[in-house]
Amino acid sequence: MGQLQRLAIAPTQLHNEQILLANEQQHYLHRVLRLREGDHFIAMDGTGNSWLAVLSGNYAQILESIVVESELKVAVNLILALPKGNGFDEVVRCCTEIGVSCIMPVLSDRTLLQPSPQKLERWRRIAKEAAEQSERSLIPTILEPVPLHQALAAATSRQLYFCVARRNYPHLKTLLTATSTEITIAIGPEGGWTTPEIEGAIAAEFQLVSLGRRVLRAVTAPIVAMSLVSAAFDG
Amino acid sequence: MGQLQRLAIAPTQLHNEQILLANEQQHYLHRVLRLREGDHFIAMDGTGNSWLAVLSGNYAQILESIVVESELKVAVNLILALPKGNGFDEVVRCCTEIGVSCIMPVLSDRTLLQPSPQKLERWRRIAKEAAEQSERSLIPTILEPVPLHQALAAATSRQLYFCVARRNYPHLKTLLTATSTEITIAIGPEGGWTTPEIEGAIAAEFQLVSLGRRVLRAVTAPIVAMSLVSAAFDG
């Protein structure tokens, strides 16, 4: 099924084996993907269900349910300090491709700027597009930005990791065990976490970890962390 | 030493324990990094030598040679099909941070455009800056773009890997052995390698490998590959 085009749909679009297509979805299928009447594509509801469908005017007929085995065997939550500028677009896109489940953008001591609601909408659209393009069956959740301490308090995974640069903490790769079902990894801003933030993470029972000997930018570190997780948990 | 600023110098700038600073280096140290007379910084010649130096007008006095242990224990050559647009800037930056030794941009069947000499200069400058910022002691070499078959023929590592999407090849992570001293990894363009290119790689004794179950963009795949290598070979 690898070569078929993909379309994310809302579960509410599905009635009696038919998908009623919104205007922008019709445009996307016809104009962007250049599909024609009768062409097949894969519809995915973003929560793990996928179907082989055939395009027919303003709707698509479902032919069969299909199994897409592209998801990691672990749910990965990333707590990410928002970088300055537009770097977060690329982080959302790359981490979605590599398999993230949920991204929790956080405001940290060194990045206090609250992003506009338009930014959040934009990140969610990027996550949807990247999930389609990378042939995933899940669309990652992008949560509303909150202060770091709130995200730390809300983390419920049994494996909680807090990445810190330039110290001799254990490498994240040595701690990933294939029996985990959910992990949470926090990654800091340019300039790193402040000491109170690190103390807050320890208090919230996060384990301090390293991503290696080189100093990574805030944009690169989440991609490296996701790569390590995907290598540890891919089928 | 982690918090000191870094400056890449040419070996020819070094005479009698003094570094004669070029105009743009003086500007960078004084104006960009905001160092003052008498401030310390780390000078690196990009081939593995680093020194603690003190700023003094238009030169810097070397105080002592220092050991920077931030390099991977393996030399990693990346053969990368040039993506469309400006994506290669980010690939060079991220892969330098993660520890690449040499990048060989290649023209492939799906990316025929020969980049301008200005682009090559730009990628080399990005590699230098990223090596400084990530506190490496080596600056990666960026070679002139050549057709893929030339790069395949020139590869002399004993470990040669050719990444292919959507097929059941062994995962790169399972093949990285800590005893390697040099490896070469080839990664294709958007749309993937063509069948003749894959056949050419097999003929050149490259092993076909996978980077996981999800389909990665040409910009993301090299970063994922470098992350796996750095996790396998970091100290």
XYZ file of C-alpha atoms in Angstrom:
470
model
C 0.000 0.000 0.000
C 3.065 2.181 0.289
C 2.576 4.114 -2.926
C -1.085 5.140 -2.438
C -1.801 8.722 -1.438
C -3.204 9.395 2.005
C -5.925 11.640 3.373
C -6.678 12.354 7.006
C -10.423 12.489 7.738
C -12.484 13.196 10.829
C -14.378 10.171 12.218
C -17.599 12.190 11.785
C -17.148 12.219 7.999
C -17.792 8.503 7.807
C -21.369 7.243 7.188
C -22.462 3.914 5.705
C -19.090 3.087 4.180
C -18.908 6.495 2.561
C -16.685 9.469 3.353
C -18.287 12.812 2.622
C -15.416 15.028 1.500
C -15.062 18.646 2.596
C -14.328 21.212 -0.089
C -10.665 21.544 0.855
C -10.291 17.747 0.839
C -11.786 17.549 -2.649
C -9.380 20.261 -3.747
C -6.450 18.426 -2.132
C -7.297 15.075 -3.743
C -8.098 16.454 -7.199
C -5.740 19.399 -7.535
C -2.792 18.692 -5.253
C -2.560 14.900 -5.397
C -3.990 14.835 -8.957
C -6.293 11.891 -8.310
C -9.136 11.204 -10.745
C -12.565 9.643 -10.409
C -12.185 5.982 -9.516
C -8.617 6.334 -8.183
C -7.794 4.599 -4.930
C -6.338 6.270 -1.869
C -5.954 5.568 1.839
C -8.211 7.379 4.295
C -7.065 7.528 7.921
C -8.982 8.889 10.887
C -5.825 9.772 12.801
C -6.680 7.521 15.735
C -5.361 4.299 14.224
C -8.056 3.356 11.671
C -7.262 3.267 7.955
C -9.330 2.312 4.905
C -8.766 1.734 1.244
C -11.154 4.134 -0.496
C -12.109 5.040 -4.053
C -12.716 8.624 -5.135
C -16.180 9.388 -6.487
C -17.092 13.065 -6.889
C -17.645 14.774 -3.562
C -17.385 11.568 -1.565
C -15.220 8.468 -1.339
C -16.472 4.894 -1.121
C -14.740 2.664 1.411
C -13.579 -0.631 -0.082
C -12.020 -2.245 2.946
C -10.427 -1.595 6.290
C -6.662 -1.949 6.165
C -3.949 -2.508 8.722
C -1.137 0.046 8.713
C 1.787 -1.095 10.804
C 3.825 2.037 10.836
C 3.396 3.080 14.457
C 6.019 2.729 17.170
C 5.285 0.180 19.879
C 5.438 2.933 22.488
C 3.561 6.196 22.990
C 6.083 9.045 23.063
C 5.221 12.387 24.642
C 7.640 15.237 24.038
C 7.693 18.225 26.394
C 9.452 20.875 24.291
C 10.517 24.364 25.268
C 9.418 26.641 22.440
C 12.406 27.875 20.439
C 12.620 31.416 19.161
C 11.633 32.080 15.555
C 9.969 29.505 13.352
C 12.096 26.522 14.330
C 9.153 24.769 15.954
C 7.503 24.097 12.572
C 10.421 21.898 11.597
C 10.463 20.172 14.996
C 6.765 19.279 14.699
C 7.217 18.039 11.139
C 10.316 15.903 11.785
C 9.123 14.442 15.098
C 5.789 13.495 13.496
C 7.612 11.678 10.712
C 9.729 9.789 13.221
C 6.712 8.739 15.288
C 5.858 11.101 18.186
C 2.428 10.661 19.841
C 1.975 13.951 21.655
C 3.858 17.246 21.736
C 3.464 19.512 24.753
C 5.008 22.919 23.953
C 6.118 24.648 27.152
C 7.134 28.122 28.217
C 10.441 28.001 30.056
C 12.517 30.516 32.007
C 14.461 31.285 28.813
C 11.454 31.305 26.430
C 8.554 33.173 27.912
C 6.779 34.241 24.766
C 3.238 32.883 24.554
C 2.628 31.895 20.906
C -0.503 33.075 19.121
C -3.479 30.722 18.621
C -2.640 30.821 14.892
C 0.686 29.150 15.654
C -1.021 26.280 17.437
C -3.375 25.827 14.475
C -0.373 25.864 12.167
C 1.500 23.193 14.165
C -1.591 20.992 14.170
C -1.911 21.321 10.402
C 1.778 20.471 9.975
C 1.355 17.381 12.181
C -1.602 16.214 10.080
C 0.240 16.718 6.795
C 3.409 15.064 8.083
C 1.407 12.064 9.366
C -0.166 11.653 5.920
C 3.150 11.983 4.110
C 5.077 9.648 6.393
C 2.298 7.031 6.107
C 1.447 6.951 9.783
C -1.955 5.867 11.065
C -1.921 8.241 14.052
C -1.862 12.021 13.963
C 0.103 13.374 16.926
C -1.693 15.585 19.404
C -0.271 19.086 19.805
C -1.340 20.510 23.149
C -1.778 24.163 24.099
C 1.460 25.678 25.430
C 1.645 25.753 29.245
C 4.374 26.702 31.728
C 6.958 23.947 32.247
C 5.877 23.159 35.809
C 2.339 22.402 34.622
C 3.585 20.006 31.948
C 5.875 18.275 34.451
C 3.007 17.867 36.908
C 0.692 16.510 34.185
C 3.114 13.808 32.985
C 1.844 10.375 33.956
C 4.213 8.035 32.091
C 6.249 5.673 34.201
C 9.354 6.606 32.182
C 10.082 10.319 32.550
C 13.279 11.770 31.064
C 14.642 15.305 31.268
C 17.448 16.040 28.773
C 20.287 18.213 30.048
C 23.351 19.254 28.021
C 26.991 19.324 29.124
C 26.705 17.113 32.212
C 27.583 13.516 32.858
C 24.115 12.028 33.028
C 23.307 8.589 31.595
C 22.694 8.554 27.842
C 18.995 8.290 26.973
C 19.736 5.297 24.724
C 20.876 3.218 27.713
C 17.572 3.731 29.539
C 15.059 2.859 26.819
C 13.662 -0.570 27.555
C 11.516 -2.342 24.994
C 8.885 -3.146 27.636
C 7.795 0.476 28.061
C 4.376 1.393 26.702
C 4.601 5.150 27.232
C 7.510 7.510 27.786
C 7.830 11.252 28.244
C 10.947 13.203 27.254
C 11.506 16.890 28.062
C 13.916 18.972 25.969
C 15.005 22.510 26.784
C 15.407 25.797 24.914
C 18.500 27.416 23.404
C 20.742 28.134 26.370
C 19.401 25.132 28.263
C 17.186 24.708 31.299
C 17.816 26.901 34.330
C 18.823 25.362 37.658
C 15.330 25.867 39.189
C 13.817 24.106 36.178
C 16.170 21.149 36.590
C 15.328 21.016 40.300
C 11.618 21.088 39.407
C 12.093 18.149 37.064
C 13.888 16.134 39.722
C 11.062 16.919 42.166
C 8.544 15.703 39.561
C 10.487 12.414 39.375
C 12.007 12.986 35.956
C 15.343 11.263 35.395
C 18.118 13.526 34.078
C 19.626 12.195 30.861
C 22.102 13.133 28.133
C 21.734 12.962 24.351
C 25.489 12.613 23.800
C 28.720 14.557 23.985
C 27.991 17.273 21.460
C 25.841 20.300 22.225
C 22.669 20.172 20.132
C 20.441 23.080 19.204
C 16.909 23.131 20.599
C 15.663 22.306 17.096
C 17.965 19.297 16.653
C 17.714 17.706 20.108
C 14.047 16.535 19.832
C 14.785 14.943 16.440
C 17.782 13.099 17.886
C 15.750 11.941 20.911
C 12.909 10.714 18.674
C 15.411 8.886 16.452
C 16.796 7.012 19.459
C 13.306 6.102 20.642
C 12.217 4.964 17.192
C 15.313 2.794 16.830
C 14.631 1.214 20.222
C 10.932 0.550 19.615
C 10.505 0.032 15.887
C 9.194 -3.358 14.905
C 35.257 24.210 29.335
C 31.723 23.867 28.077
C 30.692 27.444 28.542
C 33.603 29.095 26.711
C 32.977 30.469 23.240
C 34.669 28.808 20.292
C 36.443 30.065 17.206
C 37.572 28.001 14.227
C 40.985 29.081 12.919
C 43.162 27.972 10.020
C 46.352 26.148 11.068
C 48.314 28.843 9.166
C 47.105 31.517 11.603
C 49.175 30.024 14.398
C 52.727 31.323 15.036
C 54.759 31.162 18.242
C 51.795 30.503 20.498
C 49.882 33.392 18.976
C 46.855 33.402 16.681
C 46.768 36.334 14.275
C 43.068 37.119 13.896
C 41.504 38.002 10.541
C 39.234 41.051 10.436
C 36.047 38.991 10.353
C 37.268 36.897 13.280
C 37.945 40.041 15.325
C 34.461 41.259 14.457
C 32.957 37.898 15.419
C 34.753 37.726 18.775
C 34.172 41.370 19.752
C 30.795 42.154 18.215
C 28.955 38.856 17.900
C 30.276 36.917 20.906
C 30.823 40.172 22.884
C 34.210 39.122 24.237
C 36.497 41.773 25.729
C 40.259 42.149 25.998
C 41.615 39.426 28.283
C 38.590 37.143 27.886
C 39.247 33.459 27.331
C 37.925 31.408 24.441
C 38.635 28.103 22.736
C 40.409 28.123 19.372
C 40.090 25.005 17.232
C 41.847 24.268 13.947
C 39.085 21.959 12.733
C 41.386 18.956 12.436
C 41.222 17.886 16.072
C 43.467 20.444 17.832
C 42.019 22.877 20.383
C 43.594 25.523 22.585
C 42.587 27.751 25.438
C 43.341 31.277 24.226
C 43.070 34.820 25.577
C 41.922 37.722 23.422
C 44.382 40.563 22.991
C 43.594 43.114 20.277
C 44.085 41.716 16.800
C 45.599 38.466 18.027
C 45.007 35.825 20.669
C 47.630 34.349 22.967
C 47.536 30.581 23.433
C 47.550 29.546 27.087
C 47.454 25.777 26.722
C 46.491 22.943 24.452
C 43.261 21.293 25.566
C 41.640 17.960 24.926
C 38.098 18.113 23.577
C 36.399 14.744 23.747
C 33.303 15.487 21.777
C 34.002 13.460 18.645
C 32.373 10.164 17.749
C 34.631 7.123 17.829
C 33.909 6.511 14.166
C 34.332 8.558 10.997
C 30.942 8.923 9.314
C 30.661 9.791 5.630
C 27.216 10.720 4.343
C 26.428 10.451 0.640
C 23.351 12.679 0.310
C 21.160 13.288 -2.711
C 20.619 17.041 -2.882
C 17.045 17.954 -1.961
C 15.129 20.655 -3.797
C 14.988 24.114 -2.250
C 17.084 25.142 0.730
C 16.628 21.983 2.809
C 20.293 21.074 2.508
C 21.341 23.967 4.781
C 19.453 22.373 7.660
C 20.806 18.914 6.841
C 24.402 20.200 6.948
C 23.761 22.060 10.210
C 22.031 19.199 12.040
C 24.381 16.456 10.833
C 27.407 18.539 11.866
C 25.948 18.955 15.346
C 25.383 15.226 15.632
C 28.913 14.376 14.517
C 29.288 13.742 10.760
C 32.856 13.679 9.368
C 32.275 14.180 5.660
C 29.272 15.038 3.501
C 29.314 14.095 -0.168
C 26.380 15.799 -1.934
C 25.350 13.816 -5.005
C 23.238 14.380 -8.085
C 20.719 11.577 -8.456
C 18.241 10.546 -11.142
C 15.535 12.550 -9.347
C 17.701 15.589 -8.472
C 19.804 16.636 -11.402
C 20.310 20.281 -10.587
C 23.978 21.195 -10.165
C 24.183 23.678 -7.266
C 26.100 26.928 -7.685
C 29.617 27.323 -6.226
C 28.050 29.829 -3.797
C 25.947 27.032 -2.326
C 29.021 24.922 -1.633
C 30.686 27.894 0.087
C 27.517 28.407 2.113
C 27.361 24.765 3.263
C 31.031 24.902 4.292
C 30.399 28.043 6.322
C 27.379 26.426 7.983
C 29.477 23.351 8.852
C 32.155 25.554 10.434
C 29.621 27.525 12.478
C 27.760 24.401 13.579
C 31.028 22.716 14.621
C 31.880 25.760 16.771
C 28.422 25.925 18.326
C 28.154 22.212 19.051
C 31.625 22.235 20.637
C 33.179 19.781 18.222
C 36.910 19.653 17.545
C 36.534 18.599 13.905
C 34.895 20.580 11.118
C 33.206 18.227 8.662
C 34.415 18.224 5.079
C 31.790 19.130 2.475
C 32.846 17.778 -0.913
C 31.924 19.119 -4.348
C 28.704 17.564 -5.665
C 29.302 14.645 -8.054
C 26.984 12.133 -9.756
C 25.943 9.269 -7.472
C 27.951 6.615 -9.323
C 31.162 8.583 -8.734
C 30.482 8.860 -5.005
C 29.690 5.142 -4.780
C 32.906 4.262 -6.593
C 34.945 6.566 -4.342
C 33.664 5.099 -1.061
C 36.404 3.141 0.665
C 34.869 2.371 4.084
C 34.468 -1.289 4.953
C 30.906 -0.541 6.147
C 28.815 0.770 3.258
C 25.074 1.320 3.741
C 22.447 2.428 1.229
C 19.148 3.537 2.807
C 15.977 2.530 0.951
C 12.414 3.341 2.054
C 9.381 1.050 2.065
C 11.174 -2.291 1.767
C 12.013 -4.977 4.243
C 15.737 -4.459 4.539
C 17.577 -4.804 7.866
C 17.356 -1.740 10.110
C 20.583 0.291 10.089
C 20.686 0.148 13.908
C 21.147 -3.640 13.840
C 24.247 -3.394 11.639
C 26.274 -0.769 13.480
C 29.079 -2.490 15.331
C 31.175 -0.595 17.822
C 34.385 -1.903 16.256
C 33.955 0.072 13.033
C 36.338 2.964 12.474
C 34.707 4.394 9.354
C 31.276 3.985 7.827
C 29.549 5.427 4.773
C 25.777 5.901 4.556
C 23.935 6.943 1.385
C 20.505 8.607 1.611
C 18.241 9.369 -1.334
C 16.148 12.295 -2.569
C 12.426 12.985 -2.216
C 10.760 10.179 -4.134
C 13.572 7.775 -3.328
C 16.343 6.185 -5.367
C 15.507 4.760 -8.783
C 15.942 1.046 -9.494
C 19.160 1.595 -11.541
C 20.591 3.590 -8.627
C 19.794 0.788 -6.193
C 21.369 -1.724 -8.559
C 24.440 0.507 -8.829
C 24.751 0.574 -5.050
C 24.533 -3.213 -4.827
C 27.229 -3.495 -7.515
C 29.414 -1.110 -5.487
C 29.008 -3.467 -2.482
C 26.722 -1.220 -0.478
C 24.335 -3.036 1.848
C 20.665 -2.023 1.513
C 19.209 -0.888 4.846
C 16.063 0.624 6.345
C 15.686 3.547 8.764
C 12.377 2.243 10.151
C 8.749 1.777 9.219
C 7.759 5.356 8.589
C 8.580 7.216 5.392
C 11.033 10.030 6.141
C 11.617 13.147 4.081
C 15.020 13.570 2.431
C 15.738 16.282 4.992
C 14.847 14.134 8.006
C 16.441 10.823 6.995
C 20.115 11.938 7.302
C 19.420 13.367 10.766
C 17.817 10.105 11.874
C 20.712 8.075 10.445
C 23.284 10.294 12.187
C 21.352 9.997 15.468
C 21.510 6.194 15.275
C 25.232 6.282 14.521
C 25.953 8.743 17.304
C 24.012 6.623 19.807
C 25.976 3.543 18.746
C 29.409 5.187 18.872
C 29.223 7.901 21.512
C 31.585 7.433 24.425
